[in-house]
Amino acid sequence: PPIDGNHSKVIRFLEGFSWKDVPVEPYKQDSEGYKGIERRELAGKRGESTKFHVRYFEIRPGGHSTLEKHRHEHVVIPLRGVGEAQAGCYIWKVGFGDVVYVSPSDAHQFRCPPEATEPFGFLCIVNAERDKPVAADGLGVCHICE
């Protein structure tokens, strides 16, 4: 069956961290403050009736998402490479299988270190209905957590 529509389906994983018939999309259409990041919409925007969306993001070495905050929460699960997850005034080094929970209104950003040998790729599970992110100011001195 096709991957579009509100029916049971399997979206096949392919080599190179891509999925069959799922196009690469720009990270954001109307924002600045990010570098070297792209996304794939896996579930929630193809006619499903889910209360959540599942997306895959990939950040090239030296790249980062926007430093932003919003009222909705989300969960990030790294699948590829290593990266940094900043939430509030904490920065964690994260890798395959870790689970990052970003609480409502916490300023956050995801980064791939410039010295990384491969992109930092992660699943992001987020509410289907959500508020628009706003840019966050610099957070000052942060605590680096292992």
CSV table of N, CA, C and O in Angstrom, one decimal, residues 80-125:
chain,number,residue,atom,x,y,z
A,80,ARG,N,22.1,8.0,14.8
A,80,ARG,CA,23.3,8.1,14.1
A,80,ARG,C,24.3,9.1,14.6
A,80,ARG,O,23.9,10.2,15.0
A,81,GLY,N,25.6,8.7,14.7
A,81,GLY,CA,26.6,9.7,15.1
A,81,GLY,C,26.5,10.1,16.5
A,81,GLY,O,25.8,9.4,17.4
A,82,VAL,N,27.1,11.2,16.8
A,82,VAL,CA,27.1,11.8,18.2
A,82,VAL,C,26.7,13.2,18.1
A,82,VAL,O,27.0,13.9,17.0
A,83,GLY,N,26.2,13.8,19.1
A,83,GLY,CA,25.8,15.2,19.1
A,83,GLY,C,25.7,15.8,20.5
A,83,GLY,O,26.1,15.1,21.5
A,84,GLU,N,25.3,17.0,20.5
A,84,GLU,CA,25.1,17.7,21.8
A,84,GLU,C,23.6,18.1,21.8
A,84,GLU,O,23.1,18.6,20.8
A,85,ALA,N,23.0,17.9,23.0
A,85,ALA,CA,21.7,18.4,23.2
A,85,ALA,C,21.7,19.4,24.3
A,85,ALA,O,22.2,19.1,25.4
A,86,GLN,N,21.2,20.6,24.0
A,86,GLN,CA,21.2,21.7,25.0
A,86,GLN,C,19.7,21.9,25.3
A,86,GLN,O,18.9,22.1,24.5
A,87,ALA,N,19.4,21.9,26.6
A,87,ALA,CA,18.0,22.2,27.1
A,87,ALA,C,18.2,23.0,28.4
A,87,ALA,O,18.9,22.6,29.3
A,88,GLY,N,17.6,24.2,28.4
A,88,GLY,CA,17.8,25.1,29.5
A,88,GLY,C,19.3,25.4,29.6
A,88,GLY,O,19.9,25.7,28.6
A,89,CYS,N,19.9,25.3,30.7
A,89,CYS,CA,21.3,25.6,30.9
A,89,CYS,C,22.1,24.4,31.1
A,89,CYS,O,23.1,24.4,31.7
A,90,TYR,N,21.7,23.3,30.4
A,90,TYR,CA,22.5,22.0,30.5
A,90,TYR,C,22.8,21.6,29.0
A,90,TYR,O,22.0,21.8,28.1
A,91,ILE,N,24.0,21.0,28.9
A,91,ILE,CA,24.4,20.5,27.6
A,91,ILE,C,24.9,19.0,27.8
A,91,ILE,O,25.7,18.8,28.7
A,92,TRP,N,24.3,18.1,27.1
A,92,TRP,CA,24.6,16.7,27.2
A,92,TRP,C,25.2,16.2,25.9
A,92,TRP,O,24.8,16.6,24.8
A,93,LYS,N,26.2,15.4,26.0
A,93,LYS,CA,26.7,14.6,24.8
A,93,LYS,C,25.9,13.4,24.7
A,93,LYS,O,25.7,12.7,25.7
A,94,VAL,N,25.3,13.2,23.5
A,94,VAL,CA,24.3,12.1,23.3
A,94,VAL,C,24.7,11.3,22.1
A,94,VAL,O,25.3,11.8,21.2
A,95,GLY,N,24.3,10.1,22.1
A,95,GLY,CA,24.5,9.2,21.0
A,95,GLY,C,23.4,8.1,20.9
A,95,GLY,O,22.4,8.2,21.6
A,96,PHE,N,23.6,7.1,20.0
A,96,PHE,CA,22.6,6.1,19.7
A,96,PHE,C,21.9,5.6,20.9
A,96,PHE,O,22.5,5.2,21.9
A,97,GLY,N,20.6,5.6,20.9
A,97,GLY,CA,19.7,5.0,21.9
A,97,GLY,C,19.4,5.9,23.1
A,97,GLY,O,18.6,5.6,23.9
A,98,ASP,N,20.2,7.0,23.3
A,98,ASP,CA,19.8,7.9,24.4
A,98,ASP,C,18.5,8.5,24.1
A,98,ASP,O,18.0,8.6,23.0
A,99,VAL,N,17.8,9.0,25.1
A,99,VAL,CA,16.5,9.6,25.0
A,99,VAL,C,16.6,11.0,25.6
A,99,VAL,O,16.9,11.1,26.8
A,100,VAL,N,16.3,12.0,24.9
A,100,VAL,CA,16.3,13.4,25.4
A,100,VAL,C,14.9,13.9,25.4
A,100,VAL,O,14.2,13.9,24.4
A,101,TYR,N,14.5,14.3,26.6
A,101,TYR,CA,13.1,14.9,26.8
A,101,TYR,C,13.3,16.4,26.9
A,101,TYR,O,14.1,16.9,27.8
A,102,VAL,N,12.7,17.2,26.1
A,102,VAL,CA,12.7,18.7,26.2
A,102,VAL,C,11.4,19.1,26.7
A,102,VAL,O,10.3,18.9,26.1
A,103,SER,N,11.4,19.7,27.9
A,103,SER,CA,10.2,20.1,28.6
A,103,SER,C,9.6,21.4,28.0
A,103,SER,O,10.4,22.2,27.3
A,104,PRO,N,8.3,21.7,28.2
A,104,PRO,CA,7.7,22.9,27.7
A,104,PRO,C,8.5,24.2,28.1
A,104,PRO,O,8.9,24.3,29.3
A,105,SER,N,8.7,25.1,27.2
A,105,SER,CA,9.3,26.4,27.4
A,105,SER,C,10.8,26.4,27.7
A,105,SER,O,11.3,27.4,28.0
A,106,ASP,N,11.4,25.2,27.6
A,106,ASP,CA,12.9,25.2,27.8
A,106,ASP,C,13.6,25.5,26.5
A,106,ASP,O,13.3,24.9,25.4
A,107,ALA,N,14.4,26.5,26.5
A,107,ALA,CA,15.2,26.8,25.3
A,107,ALA,C,16.1,25.6,25.0
A,107,ALA,O,16.7,25.0,25.9
A,108,HIS,N,16.2,25.3,23.7
A,108,HIS,CA,17.0,24.1,23.4
A,108,HIS,C,17.6,24.2,22.0
A,108,HIS,O,17.1,25.0,21.2
A,109,GLN,N,18.6,23.4,21.8
A,109,GLN,CA,19.3,23.3,20.5
A,109,GLN,C,20.0,22.0,20.4
A,109,GLN,O,20.5,21.4,21.4
A,110,PHE,N,20.2,21.5,19.2
A,110,PHE,CA,20.9,20.3,18.9
A,110,PHE,C,22.0,20.6,18.0
A,110,PHE,O,21.9,21.4,17.0
A,111,ARG,N,23.2,20.0,18.2
A,111,ARG,CA,24.4,20.3,17.5
A,111,ARG,C,25.2,19.0,17.1
A,111,ARG,O,25.2,18.1,17.9
A,112,CYS,N,25.9,19.1,16.0
A,112,CYS,CA,26.9,18.1,15.6
A,112,CYS,C,28.2,18.7,15.7
A,112,CYS,O,28.5,19.7,15.0
A,113,PRO,N,29.1,18.1,16.5
A,113,PRO,CA,30.5,18.7,16.6
A,113,PRO,C,31.2,18.8,15.3
A,113,PRO,O,31.1,17.9,14.4
A,114,PRO,N,32.0,19.9,15.1
A,114,PRO,CA,32.7,20.0,13.8
A,114,PRO,C,33.6,18.9,13.5
A,114,PRO,O,33.9,18.6,12.3
A,115,GLU,N,34.2,18.2,14.5
A,115,GLU,CA,35.1,17.2,14.3
A,115,GLU,C,34.5,15.8,14.1
A,115,GLU,O,35.1,14.8,13.9
A,116,ALA,N,33.1,15.7,14.1
A,116,ALA,CA,32.4,14.5,13.9
A,116,ALA,C,32.8,13.9,12.6
A,116,ALA,O,33.0,14.6,11.6
A,117,THR,N,32.8,12.5,12.5
A,117,THR,CA,33.1,11.9,11.3
A,117,THR,C,31.8,11.5,10.5
A,117,THR,O,32.0,11.0,9.3
A,118,GLU,N,30.7,11.7,11.0
A,118,GLU,CA,29.4,11.5,10.3
A,118,GLU,C,28.4,12.4,10.9
A,118,GLU,O,28.5,13.0,11.9
A,119,PRO,N,27.2,12.6,10.2
A,119,PRO,CA,26.2,13.4,10.7
A,119,PRO,C,25.6,12.9,12.0
A,119,PRO,O,25.7,11.7,12.3
A,120,PHE,N,25.0,13.8,12.7
A,120,PHE,CA,24.2,13.5,13.9
A,120,PHE,C,22.7,13.4,13.5
A,120,PHE,O,22.1,14.3,13.1
A,121,GLY,N,22.2,12.1,13.5
A,121,GLY,CA,20.8,11.9,13.1
A,121,GLY,C,19.9,11.4,14.2
A,121,GLY,O,20.4,10.6,15.1
A,122,PHE,N,18.7,12.0,14.3
A,122,PHE,CA,17.8,11.6,15.4
A,122,PHE,C,16.4,11.6,15.0
A,122,PHE,O,15.9,12.4,14.2
A,123,LEU,N,15.6,10.8,15.7
A,123,LEU,CA,14.2,10.9,15.6
A,123,LEU,C,13.7,11.9,16.6
A,123,LEU,O,14.2,12.1,17.7
A,124,CYS,N,12.7,12.7,16.2
A,124,CYS,CA,12.0,13.7,17.0
A,124,CYS,C,10.5,13.4,17.0
A,124,CYS,O,9.9,13.4,16.0
A,125,ILE,N,10.0,13.2,18.2
A,125,ILE,CA,8.6,12.9,18.4
A,125,ILE,C,8.0,14.1,19.1
A,125,ILE,O,8.4,14.5,20.1
